[in-house]
Amino acid sequence: MSLFKVYGATKRSTIMPSVTSACSVIFTIWIIVPQLCLCPVQATFGTTPNIKHIVIGRCFTYTTLIQPGLRYDCEEIWRQFEKAVVQQASCNVTEEHYFEMFSMMPQVWPCDRVSVETGVLINQLLNRLVNRGFLLSVQFLFWSKTRMLVHSYAAVFRHFWTLEDTLVGFLFNDLIWCGQEEDSDFDFNSCPAWSTCRTHPVYSLWKRASQNFAEMACGNITVLLNGSITDAFNRKSMFGSVELDSLNPQRVNYVNIKVVTNPEGPHIGSCGRGSIVELIHILRSRGFRWTCTNSDLTLVMLQCIQDLNQPSCQMLPSSMLQQKDQTST
Amino acid sequence: MSLFKVYGATKRSTIMPSVTSACSVIFTIWIIVPQLCLCPVQATFGTTPNIKHIVIGRCFTYTTLIQPGLRYDCEEIWRQFEKAVVQQASCNVTEEHYFEMFSMMPQVWPCDRFLFWSKTRMLVHSYAAVFRHFWTLEDTLVGFLFNDLIWCGQEEDSDFDFNSCPAWSTCRTHPVYSLWKRASQNFAEMACGNITVLLNGSITDAFNRKSMFGSVELDSLNPQRVNYVNIKVVTNPEGPHIGSCGRGSIVELIHILRSRGFRWTCTNSDLTLVMLQCIQDLNQPSCQMLPSSMLQQKDQTST
């Protein structure tokens, strides 16, 4: 699932101090700093500034560099998005309003197991493309409350596909938007909070995108849940309220649940305890095959990498911990 | 260092087949695929299509989401870039032509985070995705804007040449090379504190005087600003094991560092990098040292 992307909650949000500017002139001439501003991320979250440039730029990046071979009309996608948002009161944008926009962004995903309904000819074509390296066999990756880890995980294992790898996810990740009451424009000053709005413009888009993504999911899918919080599986989360119900047992082979806990703890939920038990129950009752892993080795190693001093990494042989083969004096 | 970014050499370049479109209608109504093309990445590399939208969009993304608090004039940066490229013959763009553009993109970096690399592109970007405190050239504004793009002007027109761009070998002052050369030099001059260099021990010339690292960045490092140069040699788990701290071209690098007064360390099997490689394939020999207790998986399964 994708959480509502909060403005500014990105991988590398650091603020450069202006105080160093004076000293920098000494070192390199090209450091001429005309306008520096010690402003933090803006406190009232309105529509993301420059949203049009960002979305259209991302669209061209996606279609030119990330998924060349598919043609999307980036300017038209923007126009449909803008229309869906600004022509309504700021708190009254439903999934249906985005229908035109979504119809312009179809995507098809290969699975690690191609469904029989597509027919023999399609199977052959897809397999041929996979063998020639034109297609990657991808694995759908869902997640809930494990955002940072999931994106490290997906950066290391490039065959995983999250919602943020789809065109719509890529376009709108980390952005905020809403219309105004009177004007036909975005409201850049402030947007309604989720709680005040049943049909919030941002929520409606992600709800629709998540549902589409889950409906397309096929083959073996992976779900990353956070065992260090209460309600690792939360019926109110996007995963629990939209994606889970949209998974199709005919398309999905196995649902592989991986529970990740903070190495320092707490250890609240696990495959056998807490809300995840409820998730397994739902999967079983809907006829899904599933597995559940508490300490997936890969994920444990990924966490160890970031801090070798953690207790869970002590199992590594001390021979591995010898570093610094050579040093200067 | 940053290698010349080849058009299309990105993380996720996959091609979607058009034939599935008919069958897809069965599954979901919104799968309407108007134009699909089984074209591979284009064979003649001209200027990246839609380059203006991409660069300006990336600039706004950077200044709005990635480094808010700094103000850059994205439209002006684009204008200066375009001017530098199209007003010259396609093969005659020097670093000086980019001076205006670079002067609009000053940046300061905290120390101890600089990460240089040579011929280790995929691993470096996994590494930086896991260790978010590292800064590569691609994390600077200029690196972020132009990563993976190609550009050149035309002989007569005042526009980009979208059909084809000169090959590196035909061009001493290649528009793409000049920009990366200048960006790499600026980046290396700013480097301070403990810096890390990732080199590839599975190729000949892990340290290559002709690479961007060997020809530009190394010479631009400042012994007064840099504390330690930490070299990490990474080899392919299946081999070959050609270079190492004590053998091959890396010895030459250490010699140069020593003669220029740098403090340095060199590590052959950095645990973190070994683990990063193991993660991607647990069956590799170098991962066999992990206790078998760690290899027990699948705590619970359905029948």
XYZ file of C-alpha atoms in Angstrom:
632
model
C 0.000 0.000 0.000
C 1.098 3.567 -0.152
C 0.600 5.846 2.781
C -0.599 9.339 2.090
C 2.562 11.026 1.075
C 3.180 13.895 3.416
C 4.702 16.938 1.824
C 8.389 16.984 2.544
C 8.641 13.458 3.900
C 11.301 12.401 1.472
C 14.509 10.476 1.665
C 16.904 13.358 1.895
C 15.221 16.341 3.465
C 18.059 18.343 4.948
C 18.402 22.065 5.157
C 21.672 23.663 4.134
C 22.822 26.344 6.528
C 23.366 29.780 5.133
C 26.081 30.536 7.688
C 28.610 28.452 5.789
C 28.092 30.639 2.740
C 30.539 33.266 3.953
C 33.252 30.682 4.520
C 32.543 28.928 1.263
C 33.598 31.951 -0.772
C 37.124 31.403 0.472
C 37.289 27.916 -0.939
C 35.643 28.061 -4.312
C 34.729 31.060 -6.438
C 31.608 29.581 -7.926
C 29.856 29.486 -4.576
C 27.811 32.608 -5.080
C 24.691 32.317 -3.023
C 22.177 34.958 -4.108
C 19.194 33.758 -2.215
C 19.349 31.479 0.698
C 16.527 30.963 3.025
C 16.532 29.256 6.382
C 12.862 28.359 5.934
C 11.915 24.935 7.175
C 9.353 22.830 5.357
C 6.225 24.967 5.297
C 4.002 24.548 8.308
C 0.564 24.831 6.636
C 0.398 22.115 4.020
C -1.169 23.514 0.910
C -0.820 22.196 -2.579
C 2.820 21.369 -3.282
C 4.425 24.384 -4.968
C 5.253 23.938 -8.635
C 3.097 20.824 -8.724
C 2.450 21.141 -12.440
C 6.131 21.213 -13.357
C 6.856 18.353 -10.987
C 4.097 16.089 -12.273
C 4.698 16.754 -15.959
C 8.461 16.446 -15.498
C 8.046 13.153 -13.689
C 5.733 11.924 -16.424
C 8.270 12.661 -19.140
C 11.035 11.121 -17.035
C 8.973 7.968 -16.602
C 8.020 7.620 -20.238
C 11.407 8.601 -21.629
C 13.838 6.971 -19.216
C 12.102 4.508 -16.916
C 9.529 2.840 -19.142
C 10.407 3.752 -22.701
C 8.253 1.961 -25.234
C 4.964 2.993 -23.696
C 3.454 6.241 -24.887
C 1.520 8.422 -22.512
C 0.243 11.901 -23.192
C 1.816 13.712 -20.265
C 0.205 17.088 -20.909
C -3.233 15.514 -21.231
C -2.755 13.465 -18.067
C -1.987 16.716 -16.247
C -5.024 18.420 -17.733
C -7.326 15.615 -16.632
C -5.799 15.636 -13.159
C -6.189 19.392 -12.824
C -9.752 19.232 -14.065
C -10.633 16.534 -11.546
C -9.272 18.588 -8.666
C -10.081 22.241 -9.341
C -13.572 21.912 -10.720
C -14.805 20.576 -7.407
C -14.963 22.113 -3.993
C -11.721 21.313 -2.233
C -13.200 18.564 -0.105
C -15.377 16.936 -2.696
C -13.235 14.956 -5.106
C -14.262 11.346 -5.537
C -12.594 8.436 -7.260
C -14.997 8.901 -10.163
C -13.677 12.388 -10.816
C -10.290 10.819 -11.561
C -11.707 8.277 -14.006
C -10.594 10.132 -17.154
C -7.102 10.576 -15.822
C -6.738 6.937 -14.846
C -7.998 5.808 -18.231
C -4.998 7.548 -19.750
C -2.496 5.654 -17.591
C -3.072 1.967 -18.182
C -0.294 -0.382 -17.237
C 0.127 -4.085 -17.547
C 2.506 -6.073 -15.412
C 4.166 -9.372 -16.141
C 3.996 -11.835 -13.290
C 6.229 -14.597 -12.206
C 3.337 -16.796 -13.151
C 1.259 -15.780 -16.138
C -2.441 -16.335 -15.694
C -4.047 -18.976 -17.890
C -6.733 -16.597 -19.097
C -4.266 -14.725 -21.245
C -3.908 -17.687 -23.515
C -1.041 -19.685 -24.925
C 0.015 -17.078 -27.482
C 0.431 -14.384 -24.879
C 2.332 -16.729 -22.571
C 4.751 -17.505 -25.355
C 5.257 -13.878 -26.215
C 5.837 -12.854 -22.617
C 8.245 -15.710 -22.012
C 10.158 -14.829 -25.127
C 10.425 -11.231 -24.004
C 11.567 -12.293 -20.551
C 14.228 -14.542 -22.006
C 15.507 -11.797 -24.249
C 15.786 -9.463 -21.287
C 13.092 -7.086 -22.477
C 10.842 -7.873 -19.570
C 11.633 -8.338 -15.956
C 9.555 -10.855 -14.109
C 8.333 -8.644 -11.317
C 7.018 -9.274 -7.876
C 4.333 -7.120 -6.419
C 5.355 -5.649 -3.083
C 2.772 -4.310 -0.688
C 3.630 -2.622 2.578
C 2.079 -1.008 5.596
C 3.924 1.266 8.049
C 7.320 0.082 6.782
C 8.025 2.852 4.354
C 11.758 3.450 4.812
C 12.643 -0.219 4.892
C 10.542 -1.027 1.856
C 12.332 1.521 -0.236
C 15.763 0.275 0.798
C 14.521 -3.246 0.075
C 13.243 -2.303 -3.367
C 16.441 -0.399 -4.146
C 18.474 -3.527 -3.463
C 16.036 -5.966 -5.087
C 15.150 -4.327 -8.301
C 12.573 -6.894 -9.353
C 10.085 -5.680 -6.752
C 7.286 -3.420 -7.864
C 5.588 -1.136 -5.416
C 2.739 1.238 -6.133
C 5.339 3.993 -6.379
C 6.806 2.224 -9.405
C 3.604 2.522 -11.383
C 3.131 5.649 -13.448
C 0.437 7.098 -11.218
C 2.403 6.298 -8.064
C 5.530 7.799 -9.547
C 3.742 10.975 -10.574
C 2.045 11.779 -7.294
C 4.408 10.366 -4.668
C 5.001 12.830 -1.806
C 2.692 15.476 -3.259
C -0.285 17.273 -1.754
C -3.094 18.944 -3.675
C -6.559 20.379 -3.293
C -8.803 22.891 -5.020
C -10.299 26.081 -3.736
C -13.895 26.831 -2.877
C -14.493 29.557 -5.462
C -11.567 29.775 -7.845
C -10.737 27.251 -10.483
C -7.260 26.731 -9.204
C -5.276 24.740 -6.704
C -5.160 26.015 -3.154
C -1.513 26.611 -2.386
C -2.130 27.982 1.073
C -3.700 25.085 2.825
C -5.493 21.835 2.192
C -8.066 20.105 4.364
C -6.931 17.553 6.892
C -7.895 13.951 6.226
C -10.315 13.815 9.104
C -12.441 16.678 7.839
C -13.011 15.170 4.455
C -14.691 11.988 3.327
C -13.800 12.542 -0.297
C -10.397 14.136 0.092
C -8.752 14.774 -3.293
C -5.475 13.127 -2.321
C -7.065 10.179 -0.567
C -9.416 9.459 -3.462
C -6.567 9.284 -5.939
C -4.480 6.959 -3.821
C -7.485 4.813 -3.035
C -8.192 4.310 -6.722
C -4.523 3.774 -7.568
C -4.117 1.256 -4.744
C -7.198 -0.645 -5.809
C -6.041 -0.837 -9.417
C -2.598 -1.948 -8.294
C -3.962 -4.688 -6.040
C -6.399 -5.902 -8.706
C -3.482 -6.318 -11.115
C -1.343 -8.150 -8.589
C -0.511 -11.654 -9.664
C 1.975 -14.407 -9.037
C 3.728 -14.458 -5.687
C 3.183 -11.218 -3.844
C 5.045 -9.939 -0.798
C 3.619 -7.915 2.081
C 5.957 -6.149 4.499
C 4.431 -5.408 7.909
C 5.869 -3.680 10.938
C 5.996 -5.888 14.012
C 7.172 -3.051 16.248
C 3.853 -1.216 16.291
C 0.420 -2.161 17.559
C -1.807 -3.140 14.658
C 0.867 -4.120 12.164
C -2.161 -5.173 10.158
C -4.642 -2.343 10.395
C -8.067 -2.495 8.813
C -7.984 1.304 8.527
C -4.737 1.441 6.582
C -4.733 1.544 2.805
C -3.496 -2.008 2.762
C -6.133 -3.213 5.192
C -9.036 -1.269 3.767
C -8.447 -1.245 0.027
C -5.630 -3.404 -1.219
C -6.304 -6.611 0.667
C -9.913 -6.712 -0.474
C -8.884 -6.088 -4.081
C -6.458 -8.998 -4.310
C -7.756 -11.708 -6.577
C -7.219 -15.331 -5.485
C -7.327 -16.420 -9.113
C -4.422 -14.186 -10.048
C -2.356 -14.441 -6.894
C -0.220 -17.509 -6.258
C 1.142 -16.980 -2.719
C 0.824 -14.071 -0.320
C 4.201 -13.944 1.447
C 3.916 -11.940 4.639
C 7.174 -10.722 6.134
C 7.084 -9.205 9.593
C 9.893 -6.785 10.293
C 10.702 -5.562 13.772
C 12.960 -2.827 14.962
C 16.122 -4.541 16.203
C 15.940 -2.560 19.449
C 12.297 -3.585 19.752
C 9.553 -3.467 20.727
C 8.424 -6.830 19.453
C 4.663 -6.482 19.443
C 3.263 -8.329 16.465
C 4.420 -11.502 14.777
C 3.082 -14.274 12.596
C 1.576 -15.969 15.603
C 0.550 -12.976 17.662
C -1.450 -9.816 17.311
C -3.159 -8.345 14.308
C -1.237 -10.412 11.785
C -3.129 -13.460 12.988
C -6.265 -11.678 11.838
C -4.741 -11.018 8.430
C -3.858 -14.685 8.016
C -7.386 -15.608 8.994
C -8.807 -13.311 6.307
C -6.457 -14.703 3.688
C -7.363 -18.246 4.596
C -11.064 -17.580 4.476
C -10.743 -16.045 1.029
C -8.847 -19.008 -0.328
C -5.358 -17.541 -0.610
C -2.204 -19.591 -0.171
C 0.135 -17.761 2.188
C 3.380 -17.883 4.091
C 4.484 -15.793 7.041
C 8.054 -15.131 8.125
C 9.119 -13.416 11.323
C 12.804 -12.925 10.746
C 13.349 -12.908 7.047
C 17.105 -13.251 6.712
C 17.352 -10.728 3.940
C 15.526 -8.081 5.912
C 17.522 -8.821 9.071
C 20.717 -8.393 7.090
C 19.439 -5.176 5.588
C 18.861 -3.867 9.089
C 22.235 -5.158 10.297
C 23.972 -3.394 7.444
C 22.733 -0.120 8.821
C 24.001 -0.866 12.329
C 26.333 -3.786 12.878
C 26.244 -3.310 16.643
C 22.674 -4.461 16.989
C 22.115 -7.603 19.050
C 20.558 -9.443 16.100
C 23.789 -8.994 14.165
C 25.959 -10.523 16.864
C 25.351 -13.927 15.352
C 27.700 -12.998 12.546
C 31.069 -14.695 12.935
C 33.739 -12.441 14.410
C 35.979 -13.257 11.465
C 33.626 -11.224 9.303
C 33.968 -8.266 11.627
C 37.707 -7.789 10.905
C 38.033 -4.723 8.766
C 40.706 -2.277 7.625
C 43.009 -4.528 5.654
C 45.448 -1.689 5.179
C 45.825 1.774 6.526
C 48.186 4.679 6.331
C 50.232 5.361 9.459
C 32.841 10.007 -9.944
C 29.963 9.826 -12.260
C 30.186 7.905 -15.485
C 28.685 9.412 -18.571
C 25.049 8.594 -18.172
C 23.954 6.574 -21.181
C 20.462 7.192 -22.391
C 18.232 4.424 -21.190
C 20.691 2.883 -18.760
C 18.354 3.215 -15.834
C 17.261 1.031 -13.030
C 14.035 -0.189 -14.459
C 14.057 -0.266 -18.238
C 11.439 -2.811 -19.243
C 9.252 -2.922 -22.299
C 5.541 -3.673 -22.082
C 4.117 -5.872 -24.826
C 1.220 -4.639 -26.897
C -0.210 -8.072 -27.576
C -1.554 -8.419 -24.061
C -3.770 -5.408 -24.584
C -6.627 -7.448 -26.042
C -6.643 -9.902 -23.168
C -6.181 -7.238 -20.545
C -9.609 -5.803 -21.238
C -10.978 -8.949 -19.664
C -9.354 -8.212 -16.352
C -9.830 -4.547 -15.789
C -11.736 -1.992 -17.822
C -9.204 0.764 -17.318
C -6.477 -1.120 -19.118
C -6.850 0.632 -22.455
C -3.562 0.731 -24.240
C -3.827 3.176 -27.156
C -0.285 3.144 -28.368
C 2.165 0.506 -27.493
C 5.463 0.094 -29.129
C 7.823 -2.840 -28.901
C 10.700 -0.487 -29.695
C 13.839 -1.110 -27.733
C 15.911 1.834 -26.533
C 16.645 3.904 -29.617
C 19.787 2.919 -31.448
C 21.063 6.371 -32.451
C 21.490 8.371 -29.276
C 20.375 11.888 -29.872
C 19.379 14.417 -27.281
C 17.024 12.813 -24.766
C 13.435 13.488 -25.870
C 11.519 15.966 -23.706
C 14.764 17.020 -22.075
C 13.436 20.447 -21.157
C 10.448 19.059 -19.269
C 12.616 16.472 -17.559
C 15.274 18.917 -16.409
C 12.876 21.606 -15.249
C 10.645 19.042 -13.552
C 13.621 17.526 -11.757
C 14.745 20.978 -10.684
C 11.385 21.779 -9.127
C 11.260 18.341 -7.515
C 14.693 18.919 -6.019
C 14.005 22.386 -4.714
C 10.496 21.659 -3.496
C 10.790 18.152 -2.081
C 14.397 17.051 -1.744
C 16.205 20.202 -0.611
C 13.522 22.661 0.419
C 14.959 25.798 1.959
C 17.311 26.550 -0.885
C 15.975 28.672 -3.713
C 17.069 28.040 -7.238
C 15.639 29.616 -10.355
C 14.778 26.505 -12.312
C 13.654 28.235 -15.477
C 16.805 30.368 -15.541
C 19.028 27.344 -14.943
C 17.410 25.710 -17.944
C 17.884 28.825 -20.078
C 21.558 29.026 -19.198
C 22.003 25.331 -19.923
C 20.261 25.594 -23.270
C 22.281 28.661 -24.192
C 25.518 26.895 -23.363
C 24.656 23.946 -25.590
C 22.821 25.283 -28.636
C 24.838 28.396 -29.318
C 27.890 26.314 -30.070
C 28.588 23.742 -32.723
C 27.573 20.377 -31.400
C 31.101 19.261 -30.613
C 32.431 22.502 -29.211
C 31.027 23.052 -25.723
C 33.655 23.679 -23.090
C 33.415 23.865 -19.315
C 33.567 27.651 -19.578
C 30.348 27.701 -21.597
C 28.589 26.217 -18.564
C 29.964 28.802 -16.141
C 26.774 30.868 -15.941
C 24.669 27.798 -15.322
C 26.949 26.491 -12.592
C 27.016 29.859 -10.876
C 23.266 29.509 -10.385
C 23.578 26.156 -8.640
C 25.863 26.637 -5.626
C 25.685 23.981 -2.957
C 27.364 23.255 0.316
C 27.630 19.773 1.766
C 28.146 18.501 5.274
C 31.431 16.665 5.682
C 32.043 12.934 6.153
C 29.373 12.013 3.662
C 31.034 12.244 0.292
C 30.958 9.014 -1.697
C 33.016 8.637 -4.854
C 32.854 5.638 -7.146
C 34.322 4.210 -10.301
C 32.813 1.323 -12.314
C 30.598 0.314 -9.399
C 27.460 2.114 -10.415
C 24.732 -0.378 -9.481
C 26.277 -1.284 -6.142
C 26.872 2.335 -5.196
C 23.268 3.213 -5.701
C 22.052 0.276 -3.636
C 24.607 1.284 -1.004
C 23.433 4.887 -0.979
C 19.794 3.789 -0.871
C 20.521 1.799 2.278
C 22.874 4.346 3.839
C 21.001 7.499 3.317
C 23.653 9.738 4.782
C 25.970 9.291 1.820
C 26.132 11.932 -0.881
C 27.162 11.066 -4.404
C 27.480 13.467 -7.297
C 23.996 12.380 -8.346
C 22.636 13.844 -5.106
C 23.833 17.336 -5.939
C 21.459 19.544 -7.876
C 23.465 19.419 -11.087
C 23.940 15.659 -10.821
C 20.260 15.175 -10.108
C 19.210 17.289 -13.073
C 21.356 15.694 -15.730
C 21.685 12.074 -14.592
C 21.077 9.615 -17.473
C 20.506 12.369 -20.035
C 22.202 13.025 -23.363
C 22.340 16.348 -25.170
C 24.080 18.175 -27.985
C 23.414 21.087 -30.320
C 23.183 21.170 -34.051
C 25.638 22.587 -36.553
C 23.367 25.265 -38.013
C 20.158 25.535 -36.009
C 19.895 26.998 -32.564
C 18.336 23.897 -31.139
C 19.200 20.553 -29.642
C 19.930 17.731 -32.023
C 17.391 15.042 -31.230
C 18.541 12.715 -33.975
C 22.069 11.950 -32.990
C 24.902 13.242 -30.859
C 28.618 12.815 -31.426
C 30.400 9.883 -29.871
C 32.855 10.663 -27.090
C 35.845 9.707 -29.153
C 35.131 12.231 -31.891
C 34.926 15.168 -29.555
C 37.419 16.781 -27.243
C 34.916 19.269 -25.905
C 31.810 17.129 -25.880
C 28.827 18.969 -24.372
C 27.942 16.129 -22.006
C 31.500 15.385 -20.980
C 32.280 19.039 -20.272
C 29.329 19.382 -17.933
C 30.154 16.248 -15.964
C 33.817 17.173 -15.827
C 32.989 20.530 -14.290
C 30.383 19.041 -11.923
C 32.793 16.315 -10.802
C 35.549 18.811 -10.166
C 33.287 21.051 -8.098
C 32.070 18.052 -6.147
C 35.579 16.822 -5.392
C 36.795 20.291 -4.423
C 33.982 20.514 -1.879
C 34.744 17.097 -0.403
C 35.662 17.267 3.253
C 35.951 15.071 6.300
C 36.178 11.327 5.764
C 35.421 10.426 2.177
C 34.679 7.002 0.741
C 35.714 5.621 -2.639
C 34.149 2.455 -4.011
C 36.233 0.627 -6.599
C 35.568 -2.524 -8.577
C 38.090 -5.283 -7.922
C 36.594 -7.539 -10.599
C 37.848 -5.514 -13.541
C 41.318 -4.660 -14.759
C 42.161 -1.088 -13.803
C 39.812 -0.698 -10.879
C 41.633 2.592 -10.552
C 41.807 4.052 -14.014
C 43.577 7.301 -14.783
C 41.196 7.789 -17.715
C 38.013 7.500 -15.650
C 36.331 10.589 -14.260
C 37.515 9.616 -10.816
C 41.080 9.085 -11.936
C 41.356 12.065 -14.218
C 39.308 14.770 -12.527
C 38.072 13.977 -9.055
C 41.222 12.572 -7.484
C 43.263 15.593 -8.532
C 40.621 17.960 -7.190
C 40.560 16.513 -3.683
C 42.043 18.892 -1.167
C 44.295 17.404 1.552
C 43.434 20.349 3.796
C 39.722 19.605 3.649
C 39.817 15.817 3.542
C 40.453 13.812 6.691
C 40.700 10.196 5.493
C 40.228 8.686 2.052
C 38.578 5.315 2.738
C 38.968 3.045 -0.262
C 36.660 0.038 -0.420
C 37.358 -2.587 -3.033
C 34.310 -4.583 -4.058
C 34.554 -7.779 -6.053
C 31.928 -9.847 -7.767
C 31.267 -12.820 -5.495
C 31.679 -15.197 -8.448
C 34.898 -13.430 -9.307
C 37.170 -12.602 -10.990
C 39.321 -11.178 -8.237
C 41.696 -8.971 -10.149
C 42.443 -5.889 -8.084
C 42.747 -5.460 -4.359
C 44.342 -3.123 -1.845
C 47.671 -4.840 -2.306
C 47.547 -5.691 -5.965
C 46.942 -4.004 -9.267
C 45.954 -0.448 -10.061
C 44.739 0.318 -6.555
C 48.331 0.192 -5.377
C 48.992 3.070 -7.747
C 46.074 5.018 -6.282
C 47.405 4.550 -2.752
C 50.815 5.715 -3.949
C 49.300 8.895 -5.365
C 47.343 9.560 -2.186
C 50.433 9.046 -0.090
C 52.561 11.340 -2.204
C 49.947 14.075 -1.958
C 49.785 13.850 1.806
C 46.390 12.192 2.254
C 45.608 9.858 5.113
C 43.941 6.761 3.763
C 42.575 3.316 4.526
C 41.862 0.461 2.167
C 39.467 -2.437 2.756
C 39.127 -5.512 0.586
C 36.030 -7.146 2.003
C 34.035 -4.450 3.660
C 31.498 -6.354 5.690
C 28.670 -4.039 4.814
C 29.279 -4.384 1.099
C 29.688 -8.158 1.358
C 26.374 -8.352 3.159
C 24.751 -6.141 0.577
C 25.899 -8.572 -2.077
C 24.845 -11.597 -0.036
C 21.382 -10.132 0.384
C 20.948 -10.284 -3.355
C 22.044 -13.905 -3.576
C 22.370 -15.948 -0.398
C 23.796 -18.920 -2.281
C 27.072 -17.220 -3.015
C 30.172 -18.809 -1.494
C 31.019 -15.646 0.453
C 27.682 -15.917 2.245
C 28.284 -19.476 3.432
C 29.992 -18.125 6.508
C 26.620 -17.113 7.870
C 25.462 -19.487 10.580
C 22.957 -22.035 9.360
C 20.612 -20.952 12.136
C 20.109 -17.712 10.270
C 19.145 -19.608 7.167
C 15.986 -21.114 8.686
C 13.037 -19.341 7.116
C 9.304 -19.756 6.673
C 8.112 -19.646 10.260
C 4.571 -20.463 9.192
C 2.914 -21.498 6.011
C -0.466 -22.482 4.721
C -0.900 -26.146 3.848
